[in-house]
Amino acid sequence: PTRNVFRFVDFELSPTLEEVAGYAGLNGKLRGQYLLSPRPVSPHAFLDLLSISRKVQNDDLSKGCCTLQFLYQRYGIPQGLEEPNLGLIHTGNRIKWEARRTLAFITAFLGVVVCPRKDKKIEIGLVGMADVAIKRTDSTVVPLILSEIYRALTICREGGKFFQGCNLLLQLWMQEHLHHRAGYMNHGLTERNCISGFEKRMT
């Protein structure tokens, strides 16, 4: 779309990267940070990154996705560490399992909260982005969150009926701007965690 704004009678509003960073509780200093984005990942690369045997058979992987259950069975519960039929390469090695567990959690979080699919499955390309996020401390997911909000809103404007990811952040942003305030005040983000302080600011 040519214009991603909310248009009212005599003014327009548009979310900014800094606002999204503040509401998400992420570092607001975005200049110079490495921008994370989904990248092509083959089913074999997906399995390798998560230390899962390539012999594991799963129809979804060939379609570029997996279910949350697929990740949860292997890394969401402690029993996954010892289960021999799940195809984990490091079965019994808790240190390696814990390291891959973090990667699996970030991948699942991005797939469920930030970049959800209508069929509720998780894009396997997100594991590549999660891997970079772990290895690079100067990376940020904020631009991805904002672009996903715009993408979803564009689809809704064109008649689509699905908008799930990050809509809570969008609601917080909208309420912050439409809330009646005193004539003079500091409109900057004054609290480190804007989500936990949201209710207090609205009263």
Tab-separated table of C-alpha atoms in Angstrom:
chain	number	residue	atom	x	y	z
A	1	PRO	CA	0.000	0.000	0.000
A	2	THR	CA	1.099	3.552	-0.624
A	3	ARG	CA	0.013	4.889	2.777
A	4	ASN	CA	0.006	2.941	6.036
A	5	VAL	CA	-1.853	5.350	8.298
A	6	PHE	CA	-4.966	5.604	10.431
A	7	ARG	CA	-6.913	8.545	9.018
A	8	PHE	CA	-9.287	10.572	11.204
A	9	VAL	CA	-11.229	13.772	10.461
A	10	ASP	CA	-8.332	16.191	10.475
A	11	PHE	CA	-5.223	14.162	11.313
A	12	GLU	CA	-3.426	10.888	10.642
A	13	LEU	CA	-1.526	8.499	12.910
A	14	SER	CA	0.992	5.817	12.075
A	15	PRO	CA	2.918	3.509	14.475
A	16	THR	CA	6.681	4.069	14.628
A	17	LEU	CA	9.537	1.656	15.265
A	18	GLU	CA	10.363	3.417	18.536
A	19	GLU	CA	6.792	3.085	19.804
A	20	VAL	CA	6.640	-0.622	18.963
A	21	ALA	CA	9.994	-1.153	20.677
A	22	GLY	CA	8.692	0.623	23.781
A	23	TYR	CA	5.434	-1.304	23.992
A	24	ALA	CA	7.206	-4.621	23.431
A	25	GLY	CA	9.763	-3.849	26.153
A	26	LEU	CA	12.638	-4.048	23.646
A	27	ASN	CA	15.643	-1.773	23.205
A	28	GLY	CA	14.457	1.463	21.638
A	29	LYS	CA	17.920	2.340	20.227
A	30	LEU	CA	17.350	0.882	16.790
A	31	ARG	CA	20.045	2.683	14.803
A	32	GLY	CA	22.901	0.344	13.958
A	33	GLN	CA	21.070	-2.810	15.020
A	34	TYR	CA	20.916	-5.817	12.722
A	35	LEU	CA	17.405	-6.220	11.298
A	36	LEU	CA	16.008	-9.729	11.604
A	37	SER	CA	13.791	-11.157	8.887
A	38	PRO	CA	12.619	-14.648	7.892
A	39	ARG	CA	15.023	-16.433	5.563
A	40	PRO	CA	14.652	-19.488	3.328
A	41	VAL	CA	15.367	-22.655	5.306
A	42	SER	CA	15.151	-26.148	3.850
A	43	PRO	CA	13.526	-28.958	5.861
A	44	HIS	CA	16.972	-30.536	6.358
A	45	ALA	CA	18.461	-27.251	7.600
A	46	PHE	CA	15.487	-26.824	9.960
A	47	LEU	CA	16.084	-30.276	11.432
A	48	ASP	CA	19.850	-29.705	11.647
A	49	LEU	CA	19.477	-26.415	13.533
A	50	LEU	CA	17.187	-28.091	16.062
A	51	SER	CA	19.379	-31.220	16.311
A	52	ILE	CA	16.618	-33.467	15.010
A	53	SER	CA	17.468	-36.446	12.829
A	54	ARG	CA	16.825	-36.039	9.105
A	55	LYS	CA	15.157	-39.442	9.207
A	56	VAL	CA	12.156	-37.928	10.991
A	57	GLN	CA	9.121	-38.133	8.714
A	58	ASN	CA	6.779	-35.149	8.723
A	59	ASP	CA	4.530	-34.069	5.850
A	60	ASP	CA	4.382	-30.434	6.994
A	61	LEU	CA	8.142	-29.892	6.696
A	62	SER	CA	8.070	-30.409	2.936
A	63	LYS	CA	5.454	-27.620	2.815
A	64	GLY	CA	7.705	-25.211	4.723
A	65	CYS	CA	5.993	-25.406	8.100
A	66	CYS	CA	5.539	-27.471	11.256
A	67	THR	CA	3.031	-27.641	14.079
A	68	LEU	CA	3.565	-26.233	17.554
A	69	GLN	CA	3.105	-29.791	18.808
A	70	PHE	CA	6.098	-30.918	16.714
A	71	LEU	CA	8.353	-28.531	18.666
A	72	TYR	CA	6.598	-28.988	22.003
A	73	GLN	CA	6.990	-32.777	22.026
A	74	ARG	CA	10.746	-32.425	21.639
A	75	TYR	CA	11.560	-29.285	23.618
A	76	GLY	CA	8.487	-28.157	25.528
A	77	ILE	CA	8.495	-30.895	28.147
A	78	PRO	CA	11.410	-32.511	30.053
A	79	GLN	CA	10.355	-35.954	28.842
A	80	GLY	CA	11.399	-34.941	25.332
A	81	LEU	CA	15.027	-35.190	26.415
A	82	GLU	CA	14.792	-38.921	27.056
A	83	GLU	CA	12.250	-39.990	24.421
A	84	PRO	CA	14.121	-42.106	21.809
A	85	ASN	CA	11.350	-42.034	19.195
A	86	LEU	CA	11.364	-38.256	18.682
A	87	GLY	CA	14.555	-38.257	16.629
A	88	LEU	CA	16.635	-35.924	18.814
A	89	ILE	CA	20.307	-36.315	17.941
A	90	HIS	CA	21.441	-35.406	21.473
A	91	THR	CA	19.054	-37.689	23.408
A	92	GLY	CA	20.140	-37.760	27.049
A	93	ASN	CA	22.498	-34.753	26.779
A	94	ARG	CA	20.771	-32.092	28.867
A	95	ILE	CA	23.244	-29.279	28.097
A	96	LYS	CA	22.771	-29.566	24.324
A	97	TRP	CA	19.046	-30.101	24.772
A	98	GLU	CA	18.711	-26.897	26.808
A	99	ALA	CA	20.636	-24.933	24.173
A	100	ARG	CA	18.353	-26.142	21.379
A	101	ARG	CA	15.321	-25.661	23.609
A	102	THR	CA	15.904	-21.897	23.589
A	103	LEU	CA	16.032	-21.920	19.788
A	104	ALA	CA	12.830	-23.971	19.601
A	105	PHE	CA	11.038	-21.604	22.004
A	106	ILE	CA	11.983	-18.452	20.066
A	107	THR	CA	10.925	-20.110	16.807
A	108	ALA	CA	7.580	-21.122	18.307
A	109	PHE	CA	7.045	-17.651	19.825
A	110	LEU	CA	7.686	-15.912	16.513
A	111	GLY	CA	5.429	-18.358	14.700
A	112	VAL	CA	2.542	-18.057	17.149
A	113	VAL	CA	2.695	-14.399	18.254
A	114	VAL	CA	4.601	-12.327	15.686
A	115	CYS	CA	4.073	-14.116	12.351
A	116	PRO	CA	1.078	-16.449	12.807
A	117	ARG	CA	-0.451	-18.404	9.954
A	118	LYS	CA	-4.151	-18.898	9.477
A	119	ASP	CA	-3.681	-22.679	9.715
A	120	LYS	CA	-1.875	-22.164	13.074
A	121	LYS	CA	1.321	-23.783	11.802
A	122	ILE	CA	4.818	-22.333	12.126
A	123	GLU	CA	6.991	-21.261	9.191
A	124	ILE	CA	10.252	-23.227	9.326
A	125	GLY	CA	12.090	-20.165	7.963
A	126	LEU	CA	11.667	-18.533	11.368
A	127	VAL	CA	14.243	-20.892	12.877
A	128	GLY	CA	16.954	-19.223	10.798
A	129	MET	CA	15.938	-15.831	12.129
A	130	ALA	CA	15.799	-17.164	15.696
A	131	ASP	CA	19.275	-18.668	15.292
A	132	VAL	CA	20.693	-15.289	14.218
A	133	ALA	CA	18.879	-13.561	17.109
A	134	ILE	CA	20.637	-15.857	19.584
A	135	LYS	CA	24.066	-15.429	18.005
A	136	ARG	CA	23.900	-11.658	17.430
A	137	THR	CA	23.178	-9.505	20.456
A	138	ASP	CA	22.868	-6.427	18.221
A	139	SER	CA	19.858	-7.812	16.351
A	140	THR	CA	16.269	-6.562	16.606
A	141	VAL	CA	12.888	-7.988	15.663
A	142	VAL	CA	11.057	-4.641	15.959
A	143	PRO	CA	10.900	-3.838	12.200
A	144	LEU	CA	9.487	-7.314	11.581
A	145	ILE	CA	6.741	-6.718	14.159
A	146	LEU	CA	5.776	-3.388	12.599
A	147	SER	CA	5.841	-4.751	9.041
A	148	GLU	CA	3.704	-7.706	10.127
A	149	ILE	CA	1.136	-5.297	11.614
A	150	TYR	CA	1.037	-3.328	8.363
A	151	ARG	CA	0.822	-6.512	6.300
A	152	ALA	CA	-2.112	-7.800	8.334
A	153	LEU	CA	-3.920	-4.447	8.220
A	154	THR	CA	-3.466	-4.283	4.451
A	155	ILE	CA	-5.012	-7.730	4.079
A	156	CYS	CA	-7.934	-6.697	6.308
A	157	ARG	CA	-8.468	-3.554	4.247
A	158	GLU	CA	-8.661	-5.714	1.119
A	159	GLY	CA	-11.362	-7.874	2.691
A	160	GLY	CA	-9.323	-10.452	4.558
A	161	LYS	CA	-10.693	-11.667	7.871
A	162	PHE	CA	-7.557	-12.840	9.650
A	163	PHE	CA	-5.534	-10.567	11.927
A	164	GLN	CA	-3.925	-12.121	14.952
A	165	GLY	CA	-0.216	-11.448	15.332
A	166	CYS	CA	0.821	-8.470	17.455
A	167	ASN	CA	-2.683	-7.014	17.491
A	168	LEU	CA	-2.336	-6.432	21.251
A	169	LEU	CA	0.576	-4.067	20.605
A	170	LEU	CA	-1.509	-2.290	17.983
A	171	GLN	CA	-4.387	-1.909	20.466
A	172	LEU	CA	-2.021	-0.497	23.110
A	173	TRP	CA	-0.622	1.974	20.592
A	174	MET	CA	-4.096	3.120	19.513
A	175	GLN	CA	-5.399	3.542	23.068
A	176	GLU	CA	-2.293	5.498	24.066
A	177	HIS	CA	-2.956	7.998	21.271
A	178	LEU	CA	-6.726	8.282	21.686
A	179	HIS	CA	-6.749	8.501	25.494
A	180	HIS	CA	-7.811	11.957	26.766
A	181	ARG	CA	-4.945	13.637	28.579
A	182	ALA	CA	-4.111	16.947	30.202
A	183	GLY	CA	-3.299	19.826	27.863
A	184	TYR	CA	0.398	19.769	28.714
A	185	MET	CA	2.344	16.622	29.466
A	186	ASN	CA	5.336	14.587	28.438
A	187	HIS	CA	4.216	12.238	25.670
A	188	GLY	CA	7.460	10.268	25.720
A	189	LEU	CA	7.677	6.659	26.853
A	190	THR	CA	8.388	7.054	30.557
A	191	GLU	CA	8.211	3.436	31.700
A	192	ARG	CA	10.612	0.669	30.753
A	193	ASN	CA	7.864	-1.908	30.426
A	194	CYS	CA	4.988	-0.161	28.712
A	195	ILE	CA	2.735	-3.204	28.812
A	196	SER	CA	2.861	-3.604	32.606
A	197	GLY	CA	2.450	0.163	33.082
A	198	PHE	CA	-0.324	0.524	30.512
A	199	GLU	CA	-3.293	0.237	32.895
A	200	LYS	CA	-1.826	2.849	35.241
A	201	ARG	CA	-1.321	5.338	32.405
A	202	MET	CA	-4.859	4.826	31.145
A	203	THR	CA	-6.466	5.689	34.526
